[in-house]
GROMACS .gro file of C-alpha atoms in nm:
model
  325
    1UNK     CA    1  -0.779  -2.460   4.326
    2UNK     CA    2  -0.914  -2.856   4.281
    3UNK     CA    3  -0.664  -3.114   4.253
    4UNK     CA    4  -0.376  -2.934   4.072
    5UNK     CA    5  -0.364  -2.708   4.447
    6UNK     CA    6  -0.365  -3.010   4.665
    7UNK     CA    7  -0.088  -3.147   4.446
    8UNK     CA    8   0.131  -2.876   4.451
    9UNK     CA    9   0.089  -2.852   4.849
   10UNK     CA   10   0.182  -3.198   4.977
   11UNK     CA   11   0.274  -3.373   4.632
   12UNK     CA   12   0.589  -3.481   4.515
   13UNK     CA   13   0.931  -3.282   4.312
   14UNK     CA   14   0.782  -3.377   4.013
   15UNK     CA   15   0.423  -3.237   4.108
   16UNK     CA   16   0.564  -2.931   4.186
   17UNK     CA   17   0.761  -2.890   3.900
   18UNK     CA   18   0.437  -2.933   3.701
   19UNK     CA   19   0.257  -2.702   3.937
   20UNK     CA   20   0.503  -2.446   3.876
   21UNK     CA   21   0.506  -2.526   3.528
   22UNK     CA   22   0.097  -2.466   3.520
   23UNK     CA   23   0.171  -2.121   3.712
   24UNK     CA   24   0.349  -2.012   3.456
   25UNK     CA   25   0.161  -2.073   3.151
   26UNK     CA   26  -0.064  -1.871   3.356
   27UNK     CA   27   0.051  -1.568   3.338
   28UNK     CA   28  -0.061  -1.331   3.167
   29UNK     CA   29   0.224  -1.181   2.874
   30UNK     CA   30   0.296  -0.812   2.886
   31UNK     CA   31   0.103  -0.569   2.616
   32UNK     CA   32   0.318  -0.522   2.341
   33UNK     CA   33   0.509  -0.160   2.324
   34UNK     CA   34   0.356   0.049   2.061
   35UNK     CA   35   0.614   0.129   1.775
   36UNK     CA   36   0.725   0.496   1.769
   37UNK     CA   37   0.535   0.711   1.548
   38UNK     CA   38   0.722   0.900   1.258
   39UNK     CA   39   0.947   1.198   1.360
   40UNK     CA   40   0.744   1.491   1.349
   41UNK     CA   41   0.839   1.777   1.068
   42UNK     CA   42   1.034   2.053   1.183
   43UNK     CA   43   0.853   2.394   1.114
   44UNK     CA   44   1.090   2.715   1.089
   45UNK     CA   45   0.996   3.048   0.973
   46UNK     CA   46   1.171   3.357   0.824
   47UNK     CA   47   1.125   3.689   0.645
   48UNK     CA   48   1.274   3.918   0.406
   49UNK     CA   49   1.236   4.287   0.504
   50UNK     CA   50   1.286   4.554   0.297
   51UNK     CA   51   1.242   4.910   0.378
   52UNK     CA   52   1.417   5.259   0.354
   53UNK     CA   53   1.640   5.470   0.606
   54UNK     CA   54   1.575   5.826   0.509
   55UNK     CA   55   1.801   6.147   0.589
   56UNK     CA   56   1.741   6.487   0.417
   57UNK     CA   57   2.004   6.785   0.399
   58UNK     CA   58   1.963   7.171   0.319
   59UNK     CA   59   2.136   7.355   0.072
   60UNK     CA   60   2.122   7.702   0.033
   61UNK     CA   61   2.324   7.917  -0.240
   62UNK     CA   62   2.413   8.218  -0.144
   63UNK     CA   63   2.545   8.509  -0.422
   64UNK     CA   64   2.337   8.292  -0.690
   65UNK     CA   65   2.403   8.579  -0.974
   66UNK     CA   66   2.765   8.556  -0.950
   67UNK     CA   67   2.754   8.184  -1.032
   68UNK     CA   68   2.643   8.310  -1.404
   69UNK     CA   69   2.868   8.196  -1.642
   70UNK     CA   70   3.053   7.906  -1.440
   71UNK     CA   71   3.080   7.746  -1.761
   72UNK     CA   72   2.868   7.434  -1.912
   73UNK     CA   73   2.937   7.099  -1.666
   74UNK     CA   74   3.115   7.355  -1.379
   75UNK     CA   75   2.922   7.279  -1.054
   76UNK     CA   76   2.852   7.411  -0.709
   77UNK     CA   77   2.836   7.119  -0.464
   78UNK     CA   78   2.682   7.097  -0.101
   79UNK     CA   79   2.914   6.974   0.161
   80UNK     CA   80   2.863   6.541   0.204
   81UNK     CA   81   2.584   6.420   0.456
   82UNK     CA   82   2.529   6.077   0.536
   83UNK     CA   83   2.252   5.860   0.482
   84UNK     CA   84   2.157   5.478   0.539
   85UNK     CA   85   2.571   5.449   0.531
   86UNK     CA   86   2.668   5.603   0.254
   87UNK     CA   87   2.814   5.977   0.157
   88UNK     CA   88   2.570   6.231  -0.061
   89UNK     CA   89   2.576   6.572  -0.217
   90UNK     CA   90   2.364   6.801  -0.395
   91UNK     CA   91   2.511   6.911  -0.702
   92UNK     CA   92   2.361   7.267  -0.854
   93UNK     CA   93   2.462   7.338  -1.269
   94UNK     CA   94   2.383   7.735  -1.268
   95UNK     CA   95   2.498   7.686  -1.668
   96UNK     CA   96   2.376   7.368  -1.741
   97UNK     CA   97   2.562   6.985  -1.717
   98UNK     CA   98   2.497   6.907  -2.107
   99UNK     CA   99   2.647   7.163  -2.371
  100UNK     CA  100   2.331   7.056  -2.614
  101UNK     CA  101   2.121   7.316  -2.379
  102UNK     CA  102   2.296   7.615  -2.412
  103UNK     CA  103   2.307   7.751  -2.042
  104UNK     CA  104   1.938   7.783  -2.109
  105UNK     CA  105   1.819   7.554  -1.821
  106UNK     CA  106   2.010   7.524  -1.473
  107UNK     CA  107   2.068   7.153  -1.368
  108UNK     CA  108   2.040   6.978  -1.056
  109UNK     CA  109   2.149   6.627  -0.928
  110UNK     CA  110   2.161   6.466  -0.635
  111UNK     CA  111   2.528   6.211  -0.638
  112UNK     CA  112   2.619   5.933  -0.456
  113UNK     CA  113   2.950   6.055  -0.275
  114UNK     CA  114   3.083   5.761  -0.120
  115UNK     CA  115   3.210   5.404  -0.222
  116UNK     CA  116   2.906   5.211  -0.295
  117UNK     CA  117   2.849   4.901  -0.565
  118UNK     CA  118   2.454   4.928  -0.661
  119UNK     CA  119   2.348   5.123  -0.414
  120UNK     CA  120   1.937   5.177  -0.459
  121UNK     CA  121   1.760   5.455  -0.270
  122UNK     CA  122   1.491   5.723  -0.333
  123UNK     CA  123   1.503   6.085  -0.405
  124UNK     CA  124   1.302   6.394  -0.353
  125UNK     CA  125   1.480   6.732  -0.497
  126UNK     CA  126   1.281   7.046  -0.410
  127UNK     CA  127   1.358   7.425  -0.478
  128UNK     CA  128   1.204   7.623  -0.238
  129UNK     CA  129   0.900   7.922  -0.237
  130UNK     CA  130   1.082   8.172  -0.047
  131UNK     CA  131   0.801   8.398  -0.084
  132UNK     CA  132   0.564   8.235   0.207
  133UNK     CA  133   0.327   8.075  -0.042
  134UNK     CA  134   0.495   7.729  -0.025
  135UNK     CA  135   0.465   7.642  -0.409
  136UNK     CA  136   0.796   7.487  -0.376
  137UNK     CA  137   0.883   7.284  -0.708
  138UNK     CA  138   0.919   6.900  -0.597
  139UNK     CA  139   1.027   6.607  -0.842
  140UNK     CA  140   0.995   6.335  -0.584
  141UNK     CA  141   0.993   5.934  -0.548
  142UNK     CA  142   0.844   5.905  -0.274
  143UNK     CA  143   0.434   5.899  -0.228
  144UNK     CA  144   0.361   5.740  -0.595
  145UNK     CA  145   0.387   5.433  -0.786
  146UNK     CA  146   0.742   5.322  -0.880
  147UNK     CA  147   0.710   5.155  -1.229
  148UNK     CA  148   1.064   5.058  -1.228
  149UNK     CA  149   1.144   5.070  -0.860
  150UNK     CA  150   1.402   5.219  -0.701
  151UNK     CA  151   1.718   5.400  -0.885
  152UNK     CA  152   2.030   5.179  -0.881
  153UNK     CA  153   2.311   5.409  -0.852
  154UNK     CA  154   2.632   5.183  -0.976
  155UNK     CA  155   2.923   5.331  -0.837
  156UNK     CA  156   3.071   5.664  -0.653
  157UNK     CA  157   3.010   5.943  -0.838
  158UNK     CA  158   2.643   5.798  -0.989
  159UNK     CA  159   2.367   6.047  -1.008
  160UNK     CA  160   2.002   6.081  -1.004
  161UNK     CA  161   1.876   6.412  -1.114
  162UNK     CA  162   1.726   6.650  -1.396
  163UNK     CA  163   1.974   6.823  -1.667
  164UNK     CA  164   1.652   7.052  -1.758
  165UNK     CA  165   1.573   7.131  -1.407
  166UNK     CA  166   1.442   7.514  -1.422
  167UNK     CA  167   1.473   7.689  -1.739
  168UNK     CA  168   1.684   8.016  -1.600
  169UNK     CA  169   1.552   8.269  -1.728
  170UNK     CA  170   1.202   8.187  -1.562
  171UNK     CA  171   1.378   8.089  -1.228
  172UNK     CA  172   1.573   8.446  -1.225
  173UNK     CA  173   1.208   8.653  -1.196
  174UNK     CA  174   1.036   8.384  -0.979
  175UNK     CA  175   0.969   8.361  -0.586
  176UNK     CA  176   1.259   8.047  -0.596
  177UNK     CA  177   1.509   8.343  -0.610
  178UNK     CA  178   1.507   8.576  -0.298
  179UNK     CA  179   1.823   8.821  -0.197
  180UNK     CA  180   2.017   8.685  -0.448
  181UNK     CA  181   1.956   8.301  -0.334
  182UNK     CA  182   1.841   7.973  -0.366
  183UNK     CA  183   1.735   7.734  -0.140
  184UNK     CA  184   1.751   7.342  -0.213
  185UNK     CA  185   1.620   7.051   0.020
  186UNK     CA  186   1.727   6.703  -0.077
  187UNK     CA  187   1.548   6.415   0.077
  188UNK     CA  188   1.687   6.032   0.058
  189UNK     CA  189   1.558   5.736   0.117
  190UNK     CA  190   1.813   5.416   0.087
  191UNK     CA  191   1.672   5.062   0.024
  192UNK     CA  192   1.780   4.819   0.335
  193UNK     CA  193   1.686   4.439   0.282
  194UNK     CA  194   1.757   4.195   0.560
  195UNK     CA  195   1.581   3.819   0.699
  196UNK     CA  196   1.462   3.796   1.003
  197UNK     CA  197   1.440   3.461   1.171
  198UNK     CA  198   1.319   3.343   1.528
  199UNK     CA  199   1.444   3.625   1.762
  200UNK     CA  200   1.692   3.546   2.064
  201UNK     CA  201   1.728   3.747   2.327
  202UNK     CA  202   2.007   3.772   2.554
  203UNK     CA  203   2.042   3.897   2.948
  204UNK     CA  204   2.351   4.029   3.065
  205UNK     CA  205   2.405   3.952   3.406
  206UNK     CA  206   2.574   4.210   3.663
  207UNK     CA  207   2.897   4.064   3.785
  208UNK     CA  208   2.845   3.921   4.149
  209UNK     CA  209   2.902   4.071   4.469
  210UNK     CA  210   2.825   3.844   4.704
  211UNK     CA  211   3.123   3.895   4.913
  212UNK     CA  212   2.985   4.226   4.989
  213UNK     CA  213   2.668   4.112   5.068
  214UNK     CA  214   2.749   3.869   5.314
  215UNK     CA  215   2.996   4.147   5.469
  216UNK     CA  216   2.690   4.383   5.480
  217UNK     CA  217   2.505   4.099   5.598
  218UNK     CA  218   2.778   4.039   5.898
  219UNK     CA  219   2.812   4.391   6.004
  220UNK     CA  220   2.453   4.494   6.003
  221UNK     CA  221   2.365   4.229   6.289
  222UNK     CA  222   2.050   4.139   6.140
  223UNK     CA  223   1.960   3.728   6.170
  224UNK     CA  224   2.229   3.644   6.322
  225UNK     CA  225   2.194   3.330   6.501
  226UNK     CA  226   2.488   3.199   6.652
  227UNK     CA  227   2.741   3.435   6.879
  228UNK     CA  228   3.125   3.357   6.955
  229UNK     CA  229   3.293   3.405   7.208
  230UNK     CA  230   3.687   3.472   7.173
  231UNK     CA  231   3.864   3.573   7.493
  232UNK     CA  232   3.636   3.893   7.607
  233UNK     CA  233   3.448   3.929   7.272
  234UNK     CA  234   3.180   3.843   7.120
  235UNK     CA  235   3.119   3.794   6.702
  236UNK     CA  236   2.796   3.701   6.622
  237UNK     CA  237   2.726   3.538   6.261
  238UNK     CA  238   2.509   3.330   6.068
  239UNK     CA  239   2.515   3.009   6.071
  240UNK     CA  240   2.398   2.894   5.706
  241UNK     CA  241   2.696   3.152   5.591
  242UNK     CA  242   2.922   2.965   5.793
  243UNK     CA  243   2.803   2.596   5.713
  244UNK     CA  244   2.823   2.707   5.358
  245UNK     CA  245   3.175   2.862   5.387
  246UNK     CA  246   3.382   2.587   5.613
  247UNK     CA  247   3.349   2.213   5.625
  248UNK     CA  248   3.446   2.240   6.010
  249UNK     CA  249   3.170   2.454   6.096
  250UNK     CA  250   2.916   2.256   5.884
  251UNK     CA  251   2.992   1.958   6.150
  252UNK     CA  252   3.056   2.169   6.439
  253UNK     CA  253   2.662   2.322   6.374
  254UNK     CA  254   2.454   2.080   6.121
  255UNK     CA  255   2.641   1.747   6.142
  256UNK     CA  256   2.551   1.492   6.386
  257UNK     CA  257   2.831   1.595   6.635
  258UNK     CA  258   2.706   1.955   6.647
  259UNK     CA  259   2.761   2.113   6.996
  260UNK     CA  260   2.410   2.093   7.193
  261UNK     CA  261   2.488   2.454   7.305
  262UNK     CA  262   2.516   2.606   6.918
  263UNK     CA  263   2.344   2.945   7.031
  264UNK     CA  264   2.674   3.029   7.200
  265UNK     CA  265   2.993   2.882   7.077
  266UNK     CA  266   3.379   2.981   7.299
  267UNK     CA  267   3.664   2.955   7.098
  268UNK     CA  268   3.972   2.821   7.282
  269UNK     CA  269   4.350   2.935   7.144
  270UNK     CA  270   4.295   3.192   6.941
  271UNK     CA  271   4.310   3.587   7.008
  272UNK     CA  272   4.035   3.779   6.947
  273UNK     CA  273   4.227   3.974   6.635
  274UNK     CA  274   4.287   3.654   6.494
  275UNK     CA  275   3.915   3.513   6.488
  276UNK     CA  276   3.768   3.878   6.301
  277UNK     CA  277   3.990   3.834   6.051
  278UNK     CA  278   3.922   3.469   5.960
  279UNK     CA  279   3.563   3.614   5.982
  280UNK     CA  280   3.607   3.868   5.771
  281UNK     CA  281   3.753   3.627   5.541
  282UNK     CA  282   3.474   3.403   5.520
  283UNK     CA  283   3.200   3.724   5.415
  284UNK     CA  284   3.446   3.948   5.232
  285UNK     CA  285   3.627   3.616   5.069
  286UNK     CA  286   3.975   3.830   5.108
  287UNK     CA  287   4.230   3.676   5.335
  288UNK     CA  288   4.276   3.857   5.636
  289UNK     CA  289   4.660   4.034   5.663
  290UNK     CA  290   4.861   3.866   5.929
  291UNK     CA  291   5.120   4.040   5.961
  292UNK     CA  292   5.026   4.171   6.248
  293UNK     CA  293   5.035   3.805   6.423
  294UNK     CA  294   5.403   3.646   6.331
  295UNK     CA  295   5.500   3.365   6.534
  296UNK     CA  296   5.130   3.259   6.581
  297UNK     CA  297   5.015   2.919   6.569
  298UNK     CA  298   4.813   2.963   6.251
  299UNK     CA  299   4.701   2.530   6.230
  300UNK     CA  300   4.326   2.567   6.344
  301UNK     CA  301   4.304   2.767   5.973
  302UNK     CA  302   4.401   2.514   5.783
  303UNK     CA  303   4.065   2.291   5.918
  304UNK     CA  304   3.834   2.608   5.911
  305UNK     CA  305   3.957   2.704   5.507
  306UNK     CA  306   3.674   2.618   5.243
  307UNK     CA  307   3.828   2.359   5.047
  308UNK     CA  308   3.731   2.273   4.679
  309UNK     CA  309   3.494   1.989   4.683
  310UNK     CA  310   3.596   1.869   5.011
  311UNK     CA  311   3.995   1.843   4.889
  312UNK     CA  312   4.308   1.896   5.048
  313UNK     CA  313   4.406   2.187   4.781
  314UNK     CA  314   4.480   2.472   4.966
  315UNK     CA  315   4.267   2.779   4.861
  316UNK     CA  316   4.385   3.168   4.938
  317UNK     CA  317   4.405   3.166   5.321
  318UNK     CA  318   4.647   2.849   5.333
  319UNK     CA  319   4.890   3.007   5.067
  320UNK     CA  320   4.884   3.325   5.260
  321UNK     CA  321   4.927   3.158   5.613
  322UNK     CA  322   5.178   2.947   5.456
  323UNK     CA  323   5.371   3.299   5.313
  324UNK     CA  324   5.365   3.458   5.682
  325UNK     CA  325   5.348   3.144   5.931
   0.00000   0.00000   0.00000
């Protein structure tokens, strides 16, 4: 250390002073903290789905000659089926829906039958073959290019459909007609947009029954650790459920006044009755009916009861000792 060390040993105030003074130009300065970076950018994602929930329906007309002569815009309607929400029917013109075609060509439509505001879905109308050979007659959306996308039907009562379906007299003589019927499927497919963000899922948890497991616990025997003894009966329990359960017996078996003999514990002043129910109370967490017991000296409860974080509000027991003391 040279002189300045043999100065600051035996020297004078004022040395040491400007020994201590030397020390601390010494030492070294703490590193500097590094300034935070910039936040980092939050990244989020979404998407837009758009698809179709489809439904089809059946509709067969039964009887189809005596529909002949309906009248021009006079309809037979299926009943309403549902699809992606909303109400449809199949609408069948055996004269026609414009007056311009003379009852030349049967008409057929498929209608929106419920309360809907812009309502856009895809159609498939198909008369069927009944003769086997499956040459059904299909106008269809589905399974080709959409130039203009889906139809928009505007309000209840809209319809998509063909005025000039089948001319009649060549659907009267084909295989479309059989027994005097006709046979209409009607597929639908309505356009469902909705976002998707980050997904959250959610666990609903079965409402507890520990009570019953720590009675189950009790009355099967098993583990027990500690055993009672109450005038000429024994109770043995657990001691963790216990500790956990009553203040008193945490001390009386973990605190530093536990008894040295814990295997085997006697219970003075109290009847046997008495004890099983306060045990029963501390697995079932029901308090025990003592009825059974007036006129008892009921005190040695009060010190046993759980208490709320270790405070002198008196849980279930002490308001039912308290209603029967």
């Amino acid at each position: 250390m040279g002189a300045m060390g043999r100065v600051c040993r035996g020297g004078t105030s004022a040395a040491a002073a400007a020994c201590s003074s030397s020390s601390a130009l010494h030492k070294p300065s703490p590193s500097p903290v590094p300034a935070p970076g910039p936040p980092q950018p939050s990244i989020t994602s979404s998407a837009s789905v758009t698809d179709t929930v489809k439904g089809s329906h059946q509709f067969k007309i039964t009887g189809y000659p005596l529909s002949k002569g309906l009248g021009v815009g006079k309809y037979i309607a299926s009943d309403t089926f549902e699809v992606g929400g909303y109400g449809w029917a199949i609408y069948f013109y055996p004269d026609g829906k414009s007056p311009e075609d003379n009852a030349a060509y049967v008409s057929l439509f498929i209608a929106l039958a419920s309360e809907g505001t812009d309502v856009r879905a895809l159609f498939e109308l198909t008369l069927l073959d009944q003769s086997g050979r499956e040459r059904h007659k299909v106008h269809s959306h589905f399974g080709r290019p959409l130039e203009s996308g889906p139809y928009t039907l505007k309000y209840r009562g809209s319809m998509w459909g063909y005025k000039r379906f089948f001319k009649r007299s060549a659907l009267e003589t084909s295989d479309y007609l059989k027994d005097d019927c006709l046979s209409i499927h009607c597929s639908v497919g309505v356009v469902k947009s909705h976002t998707e963000g980050p997904k959250i899922y959610s666990i609903t948890l079965p409402p507890s029954n520990i009570g019953l497991q720590f009675g189950q616990l009790l009355e099967s025997g098993k583990g027990t650790d500690v055993i009672f003894m109450v005038d000429d009966e024994t109770f043995p329990a657990h001691k963790l459920v216990l500790a956990a359960r009553s203040p008193v017996f945490r001390a009386q078996l973990f605190g530093p006044m536990k008894d040295r003999n814990s295997q085997s514990i006697k219970v003075e002043d109290m009847e046997a009755p008495v004890f099983k129910g306060f045990l029963n109370f501390i697995r079932h967490f029901i308090a025990p009916d003592f009825y059974g017991f007036a006129g008892k000296n009921y005190s040695h409860f009060y010190a046993f009861e759980p208490r709320s974080n270790g405070m002198n509000a008196k849980g279930p027991l002490s308001r039912k000792l308290g209603s029967n003391a």
